[in-house]
Coordinates of C-alpha atoms and ligand atoms in Angstrom, one line a residue:
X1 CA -26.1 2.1 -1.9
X2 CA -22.6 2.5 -3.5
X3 CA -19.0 3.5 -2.1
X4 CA -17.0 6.1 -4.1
X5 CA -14.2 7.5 -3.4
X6 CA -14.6 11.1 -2.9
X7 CA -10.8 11.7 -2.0
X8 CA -7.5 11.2 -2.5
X9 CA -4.5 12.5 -0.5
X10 CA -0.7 11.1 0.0
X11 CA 2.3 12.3 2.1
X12 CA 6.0 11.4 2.2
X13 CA 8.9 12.6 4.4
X14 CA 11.5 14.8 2.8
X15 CA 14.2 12.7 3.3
X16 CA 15.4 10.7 0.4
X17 CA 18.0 7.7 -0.3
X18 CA 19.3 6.6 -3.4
X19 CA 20.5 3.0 -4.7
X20 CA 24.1 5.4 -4.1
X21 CA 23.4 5.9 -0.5
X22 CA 23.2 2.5 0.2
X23 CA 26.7 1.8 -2.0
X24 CA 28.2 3.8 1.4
X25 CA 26.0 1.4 3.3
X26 CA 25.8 -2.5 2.3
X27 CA 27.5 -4.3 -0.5
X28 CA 24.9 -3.6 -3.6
X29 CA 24.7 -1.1 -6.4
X30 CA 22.7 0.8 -8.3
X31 CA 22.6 -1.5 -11.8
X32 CA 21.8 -4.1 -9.4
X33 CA 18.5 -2.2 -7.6
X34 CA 17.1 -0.5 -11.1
X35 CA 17.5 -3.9 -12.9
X36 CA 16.2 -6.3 -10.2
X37 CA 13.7 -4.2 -8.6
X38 CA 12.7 -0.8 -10.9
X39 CA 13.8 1.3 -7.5
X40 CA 16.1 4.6 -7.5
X41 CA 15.5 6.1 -4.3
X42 CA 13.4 5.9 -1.2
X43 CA 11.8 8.4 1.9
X44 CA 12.9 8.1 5.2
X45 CA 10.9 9.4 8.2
X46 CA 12.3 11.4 10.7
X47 CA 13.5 8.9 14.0
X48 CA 11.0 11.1 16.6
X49 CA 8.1 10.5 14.7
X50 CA 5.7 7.4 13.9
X51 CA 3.3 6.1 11.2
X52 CA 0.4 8.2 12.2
X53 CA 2.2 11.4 11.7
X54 CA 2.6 10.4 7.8
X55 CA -1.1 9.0 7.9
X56 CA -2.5 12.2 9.7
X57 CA -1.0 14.6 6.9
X58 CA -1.9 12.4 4.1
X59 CA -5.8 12.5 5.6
X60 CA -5.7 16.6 6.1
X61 CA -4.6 16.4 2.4
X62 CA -8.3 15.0 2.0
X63 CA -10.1 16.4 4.0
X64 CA -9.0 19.8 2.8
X65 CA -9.8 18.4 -1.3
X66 CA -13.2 17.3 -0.2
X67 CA -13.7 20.3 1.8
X68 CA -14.9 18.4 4.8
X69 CA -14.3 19.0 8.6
X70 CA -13.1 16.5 10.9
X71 CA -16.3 16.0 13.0
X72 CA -18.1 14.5 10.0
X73 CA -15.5 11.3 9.6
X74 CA -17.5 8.3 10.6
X75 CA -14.5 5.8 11.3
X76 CA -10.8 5.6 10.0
X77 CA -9.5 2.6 9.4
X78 CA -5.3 2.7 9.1
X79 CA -3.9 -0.5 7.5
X80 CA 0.0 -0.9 8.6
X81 CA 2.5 -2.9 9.8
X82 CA 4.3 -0.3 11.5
X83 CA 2.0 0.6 14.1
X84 CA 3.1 3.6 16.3
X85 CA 2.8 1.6 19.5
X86 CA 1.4 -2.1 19.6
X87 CA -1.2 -1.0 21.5
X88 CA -3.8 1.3 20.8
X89 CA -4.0 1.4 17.6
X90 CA -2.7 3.8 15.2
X91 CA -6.1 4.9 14.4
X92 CA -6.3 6.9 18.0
X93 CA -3.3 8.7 17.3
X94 CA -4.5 10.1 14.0
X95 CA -8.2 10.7 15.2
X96 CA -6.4 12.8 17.9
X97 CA -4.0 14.6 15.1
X98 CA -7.5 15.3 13.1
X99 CA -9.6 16.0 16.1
X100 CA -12.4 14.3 14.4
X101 CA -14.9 14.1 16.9
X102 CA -17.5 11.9 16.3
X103 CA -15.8 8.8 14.8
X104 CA -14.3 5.2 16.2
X105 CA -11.8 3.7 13.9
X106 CA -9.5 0.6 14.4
X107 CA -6.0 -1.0 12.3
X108 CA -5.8 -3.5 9.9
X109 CA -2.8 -5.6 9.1
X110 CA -3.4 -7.1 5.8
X111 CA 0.7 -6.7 4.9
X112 CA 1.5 -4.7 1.6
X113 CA -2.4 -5.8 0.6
X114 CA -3.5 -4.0 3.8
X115 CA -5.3 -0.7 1.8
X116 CA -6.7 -3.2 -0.7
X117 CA -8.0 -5.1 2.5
X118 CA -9.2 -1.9 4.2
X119 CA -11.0 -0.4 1.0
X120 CA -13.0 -3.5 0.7
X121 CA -14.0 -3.5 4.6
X122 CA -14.6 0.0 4.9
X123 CA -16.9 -0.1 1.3
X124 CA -19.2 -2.3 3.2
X125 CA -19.8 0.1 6.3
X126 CA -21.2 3.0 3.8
X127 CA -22.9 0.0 1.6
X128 CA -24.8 -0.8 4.6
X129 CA -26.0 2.4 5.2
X130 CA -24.7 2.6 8.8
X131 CA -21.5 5.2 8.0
X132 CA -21.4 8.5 5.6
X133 CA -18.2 9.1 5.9
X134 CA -14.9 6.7 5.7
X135 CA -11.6 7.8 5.7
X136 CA -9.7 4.6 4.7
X137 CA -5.7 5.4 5.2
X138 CA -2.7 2.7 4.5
X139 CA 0.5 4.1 5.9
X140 CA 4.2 2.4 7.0
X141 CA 7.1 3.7 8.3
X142 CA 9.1 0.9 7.1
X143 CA 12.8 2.3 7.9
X144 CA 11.6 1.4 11.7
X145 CA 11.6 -2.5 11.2
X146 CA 14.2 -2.7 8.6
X147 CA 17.6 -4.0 8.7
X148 CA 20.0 -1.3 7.3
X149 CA 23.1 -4.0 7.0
X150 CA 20.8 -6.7 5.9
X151 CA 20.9 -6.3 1.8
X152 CA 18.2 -8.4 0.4
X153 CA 15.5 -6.8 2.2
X154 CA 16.8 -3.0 3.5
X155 CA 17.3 -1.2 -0.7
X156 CA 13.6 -2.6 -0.7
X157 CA 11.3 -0.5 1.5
X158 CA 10.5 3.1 2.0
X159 CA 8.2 5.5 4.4
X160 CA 4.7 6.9 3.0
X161 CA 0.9 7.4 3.4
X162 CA -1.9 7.4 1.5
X163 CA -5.6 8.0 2.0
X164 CA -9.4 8.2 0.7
X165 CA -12.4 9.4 1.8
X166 CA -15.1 6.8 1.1
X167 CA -19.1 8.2 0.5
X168 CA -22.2 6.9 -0.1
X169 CA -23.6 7.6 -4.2
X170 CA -27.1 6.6 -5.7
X171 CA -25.0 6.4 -8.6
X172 CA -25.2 3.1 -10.1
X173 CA -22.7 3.3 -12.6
X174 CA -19.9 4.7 -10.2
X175 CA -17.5 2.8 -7.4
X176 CA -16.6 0.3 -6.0
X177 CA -18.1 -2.6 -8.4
X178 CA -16.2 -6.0 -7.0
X179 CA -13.6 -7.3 -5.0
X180 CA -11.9 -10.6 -4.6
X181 CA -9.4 -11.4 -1.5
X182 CA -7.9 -14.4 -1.0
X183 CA -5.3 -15.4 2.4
X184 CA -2.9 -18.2 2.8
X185 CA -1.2 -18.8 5.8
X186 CA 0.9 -21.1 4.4
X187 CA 3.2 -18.3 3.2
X188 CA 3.4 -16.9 6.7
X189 CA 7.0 -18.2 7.1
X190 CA 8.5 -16.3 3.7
X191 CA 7.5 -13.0 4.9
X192 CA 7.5 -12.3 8.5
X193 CA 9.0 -9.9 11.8
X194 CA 10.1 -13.2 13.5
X195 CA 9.7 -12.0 17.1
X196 CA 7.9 -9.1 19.1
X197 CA 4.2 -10.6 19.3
X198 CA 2.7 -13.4 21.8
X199 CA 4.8 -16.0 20.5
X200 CA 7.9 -14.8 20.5
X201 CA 7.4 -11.8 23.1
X202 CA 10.9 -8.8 22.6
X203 CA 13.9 -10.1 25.1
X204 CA 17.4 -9.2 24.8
X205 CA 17.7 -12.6 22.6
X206 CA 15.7 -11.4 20.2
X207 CA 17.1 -8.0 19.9
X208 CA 20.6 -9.5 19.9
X209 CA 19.4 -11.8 16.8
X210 CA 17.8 -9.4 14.4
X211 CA 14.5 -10.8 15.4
X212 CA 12.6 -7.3 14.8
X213 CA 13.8 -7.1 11.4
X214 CA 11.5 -7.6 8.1
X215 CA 13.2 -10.7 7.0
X216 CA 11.9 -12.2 3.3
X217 CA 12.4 -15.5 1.4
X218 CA 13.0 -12.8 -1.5
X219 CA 12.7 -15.8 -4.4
X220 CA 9.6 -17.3 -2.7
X221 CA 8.2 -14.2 -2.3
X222 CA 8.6 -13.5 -5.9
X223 CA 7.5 -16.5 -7.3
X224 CA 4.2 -16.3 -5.7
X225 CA 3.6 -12.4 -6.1
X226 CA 4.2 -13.1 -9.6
X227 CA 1.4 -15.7 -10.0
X228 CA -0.6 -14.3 -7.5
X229 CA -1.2 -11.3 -8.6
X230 CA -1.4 -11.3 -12.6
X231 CA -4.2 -14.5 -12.1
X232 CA -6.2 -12.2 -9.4
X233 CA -5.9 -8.6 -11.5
X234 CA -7.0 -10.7 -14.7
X235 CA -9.8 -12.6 -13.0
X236 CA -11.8 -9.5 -11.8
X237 CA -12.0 -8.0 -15.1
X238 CA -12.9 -10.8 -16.4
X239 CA -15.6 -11.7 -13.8
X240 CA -16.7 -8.3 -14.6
X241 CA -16.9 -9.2 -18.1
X242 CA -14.6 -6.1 -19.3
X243 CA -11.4 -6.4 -21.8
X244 CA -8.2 -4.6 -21.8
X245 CA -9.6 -1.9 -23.8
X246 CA -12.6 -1.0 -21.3
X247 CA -9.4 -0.7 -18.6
X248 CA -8.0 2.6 -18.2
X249 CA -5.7 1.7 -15.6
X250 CA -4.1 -0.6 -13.1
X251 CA -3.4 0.8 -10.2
X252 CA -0.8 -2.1 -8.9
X253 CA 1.4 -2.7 -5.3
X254 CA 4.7 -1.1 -6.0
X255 CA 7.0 -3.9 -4.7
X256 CA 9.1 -5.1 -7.8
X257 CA 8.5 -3.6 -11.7
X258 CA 8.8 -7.1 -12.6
X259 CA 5.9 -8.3 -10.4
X260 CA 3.4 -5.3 -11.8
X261 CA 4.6 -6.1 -15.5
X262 CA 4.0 -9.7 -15.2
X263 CA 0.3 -8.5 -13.8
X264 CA 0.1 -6.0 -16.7
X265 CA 0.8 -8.4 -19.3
X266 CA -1.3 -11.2 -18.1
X267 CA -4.0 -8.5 -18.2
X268 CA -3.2 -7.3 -22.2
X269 CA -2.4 -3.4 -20.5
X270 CA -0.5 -1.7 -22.3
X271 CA 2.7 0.4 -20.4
X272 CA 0.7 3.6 -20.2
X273 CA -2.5 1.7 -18.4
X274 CA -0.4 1.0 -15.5
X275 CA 0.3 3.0 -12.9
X276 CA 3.9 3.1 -11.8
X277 CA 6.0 5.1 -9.1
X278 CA 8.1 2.6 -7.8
X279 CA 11.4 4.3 -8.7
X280 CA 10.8 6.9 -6.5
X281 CA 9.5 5.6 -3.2
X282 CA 10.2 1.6 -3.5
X283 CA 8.0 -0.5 -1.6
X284 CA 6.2 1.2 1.3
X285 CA 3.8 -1.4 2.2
X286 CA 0.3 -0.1 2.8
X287 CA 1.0 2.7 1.3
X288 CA 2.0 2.1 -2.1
X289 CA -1.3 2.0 -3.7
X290 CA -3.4 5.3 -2.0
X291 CA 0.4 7.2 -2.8
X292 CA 0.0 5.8 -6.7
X293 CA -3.4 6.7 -7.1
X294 CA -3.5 9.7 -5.4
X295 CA -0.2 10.9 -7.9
X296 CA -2.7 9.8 -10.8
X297 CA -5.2 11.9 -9.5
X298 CA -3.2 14.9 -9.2
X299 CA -1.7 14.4 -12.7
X300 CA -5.4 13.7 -13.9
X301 CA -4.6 10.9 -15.3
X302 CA -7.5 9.2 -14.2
X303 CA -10.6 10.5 -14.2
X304 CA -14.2 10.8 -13.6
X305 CA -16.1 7.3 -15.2
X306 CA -12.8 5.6 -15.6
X307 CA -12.7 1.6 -14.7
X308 CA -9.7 1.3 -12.6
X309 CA -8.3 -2.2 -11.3
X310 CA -6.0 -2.2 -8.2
X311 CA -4.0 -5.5 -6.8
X312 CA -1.7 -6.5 -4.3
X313 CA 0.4 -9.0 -2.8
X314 CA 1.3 -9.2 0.5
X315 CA 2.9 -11.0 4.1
X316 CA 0.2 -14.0 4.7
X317 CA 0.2 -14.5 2.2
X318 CA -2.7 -11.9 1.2
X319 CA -3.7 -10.9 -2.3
X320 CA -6.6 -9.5 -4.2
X321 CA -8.0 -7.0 -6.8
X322 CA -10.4 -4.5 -6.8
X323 CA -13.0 -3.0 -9.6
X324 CA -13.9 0.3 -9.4
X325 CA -15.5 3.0 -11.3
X326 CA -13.7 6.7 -10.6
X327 CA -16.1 9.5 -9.6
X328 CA -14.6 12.3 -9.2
Ligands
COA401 N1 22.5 -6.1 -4.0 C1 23.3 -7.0 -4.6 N2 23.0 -8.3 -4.6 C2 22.0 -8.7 -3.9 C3 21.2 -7.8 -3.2 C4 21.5 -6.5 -3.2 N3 20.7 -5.5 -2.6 N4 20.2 -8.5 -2.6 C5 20.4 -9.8 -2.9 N5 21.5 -9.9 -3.7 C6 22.1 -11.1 -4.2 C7 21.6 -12.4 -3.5 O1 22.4 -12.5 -2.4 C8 21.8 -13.4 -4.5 O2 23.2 -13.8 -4.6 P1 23.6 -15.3 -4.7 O3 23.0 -15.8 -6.0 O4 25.1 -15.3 -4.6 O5 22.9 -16.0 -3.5 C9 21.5 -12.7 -5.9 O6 21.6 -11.3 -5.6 C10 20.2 -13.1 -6.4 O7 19.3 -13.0 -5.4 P2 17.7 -13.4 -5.6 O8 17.0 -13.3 -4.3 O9 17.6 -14.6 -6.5 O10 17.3 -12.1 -6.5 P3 16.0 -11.9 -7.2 O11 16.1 -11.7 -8.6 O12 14.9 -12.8 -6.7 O13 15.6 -10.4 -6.6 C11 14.2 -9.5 -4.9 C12 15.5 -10.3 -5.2 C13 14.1 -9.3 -3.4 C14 14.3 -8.1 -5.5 C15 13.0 -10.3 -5.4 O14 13.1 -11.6 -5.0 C16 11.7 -9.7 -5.0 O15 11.3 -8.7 -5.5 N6 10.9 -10.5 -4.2 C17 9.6 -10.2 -3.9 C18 9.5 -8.9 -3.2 C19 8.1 -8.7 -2.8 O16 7.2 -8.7 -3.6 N7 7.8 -8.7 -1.5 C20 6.5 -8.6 -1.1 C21 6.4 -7.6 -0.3 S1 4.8 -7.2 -0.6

């Protein structure tokens, strides 16, 4: 048995800001954002409402493509950082927003390479045999745990959701084909929300010291997202034994356009084999890469028997790549 994705579906608030808004807010500018990171503007979520609202809307948006009801979801499975309460998991509040029925679900923090992390884990429930139907959903409300005076890290993030329906398909040729994930702790301190778990539980002192903030060894970071992911997008194609030209697209994390180039070149893709939407919605964690691909869909630029790779680099650190065939 093989997993395909039958669905693709994506939400984002109304709300924009542009590398202007944050002129008015911190001392940066817009040369400085396009050249350094490829971003223009951002969404912003609404203050009253939390990562599942965004998640819940971008699942409807399957559901409704596939023509499915609720009842039949086996299991969702929400990758994010931005939880809408530490406990229970996101995954209740959408499976309340969907009424789906008959399903259990659960969150995965994997960082910005938590859909990547969740495809691969939900692919192996259908692969089994013992689920039908996985709706696989990486969402973040990132404004919530950014600092707006803090530069480096706040003209970097944005709000979104993305999500897929995975189904069984006697189809060899089709889905997913291979993954490869690879975690490193020793990257944990570059890329972190200091306080607010076990260790360092929330207390005035850490509110009064930023603690709850996304903070980001920004050149670290870099360094290894660079590496990281161009070795790890190359190595599954190759693996797979397939060139640039059997490739029609990557499907990379939108974090920096000089991360995704660096993976595209080290891969032989040409500009219009990569996926790219980073100027309009920065880097929104678990989202990034269900928002991307489901924009691709719509826009059919990808399409049914197309070999897709998608990668991503992440707090850990976590990285990986993903094969798949498109079938729909
Ligand atoms: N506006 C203007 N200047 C800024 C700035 C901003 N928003 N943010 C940082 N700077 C300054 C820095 O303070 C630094 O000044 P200094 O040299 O006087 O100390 C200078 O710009 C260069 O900073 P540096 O960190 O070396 O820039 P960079 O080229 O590495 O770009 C990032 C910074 C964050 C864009 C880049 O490091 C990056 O993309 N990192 C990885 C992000 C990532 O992948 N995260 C993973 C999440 S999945």
């Amino acid at each position: 048995m093989r997993t395909i994705i039958a669905g693709v579906g994506h939400f984002v608030p109304d709300r924009k800001l542009s590398n202007k808004d944050f002129e008015e807010m911190v001392d940066t500018n817009d040369e400085w954002i396009t050249t350094r990171t490829g971003i223009k503007e951002r969404r912003i979520l609404d203050k009253n409402k939390g990562t599942s609202h965004m998640a819940a809307k971008a699942a409807k948006m399957v559901l409704k493509q596939t023509q499915i009801s609720a009842d039949e979801i086996d299991l969702i499975i929400v990758a994010t950082v931005t939880p809408d309460r530490p406990v229970p998991a996101t995954a209740a509040f959408v499976q309340k927003q969907l009424n789906a029925k008959n399903c259990w679900g659960y969150d995965l923090n994997g960082g910005c390479t938590g859909f990547l992390c969740a495809l691969a884990t939900g692919s192996q429930f259908i692969e089994t045999g013992r689920h039908q139907k996985v709706l696989v959903i990486g969402a973040d409300k990132m404004s919530s745990i950014i600092n707006y005076k803090d530069r480096t890290t706040c003209v970097l993030f944005g709000d979104a959701a993305g999500a897929v329906l995975l189904e069984p398909s006697n189809d060899d040729g089709l889905g997913v084909e291979d993954f490869i994930l690879h975690l490193d702790g020793l990257g944990a301190d570059y890329l972190e929300i200091p306080a607010g778990g076990s260790l360092q539980p929330a207390s005035r002192e850490t509110v009064a010291q930023n603690l709850h903030f996304v903070y980001q060894d920004g050149r670290t970071v870099f360094k290894h997202a660079v590496s990281g992911m161009a070795e790890v997008s190359a190595e599954i194609m190759e693996k797979n034994k397939l060139t640039n030209k059997d490739i029609k697209c990557l499907i990379p994390h939108q974090a920096n356009l000089r991360i995704i180039d660096a993976a595209a070149k080290r891969m032989g893709l040409n500009p219009d084999q990569v996926v790219i939407n980073i100027s309009k919605y920065g880097n929104t964690t678990a989202a990034t890469i269900p928002l991307a691909m489901s924009e691709a869909y719509q826009e059919r630029k990808i399409r049914k028997g197309d070999w897709i790779v998608i990668s991503a680099f992440g707090a850990g650190f976590t990285w990986g790549s993903l094969l798949l065939k498109w079938a729909i």
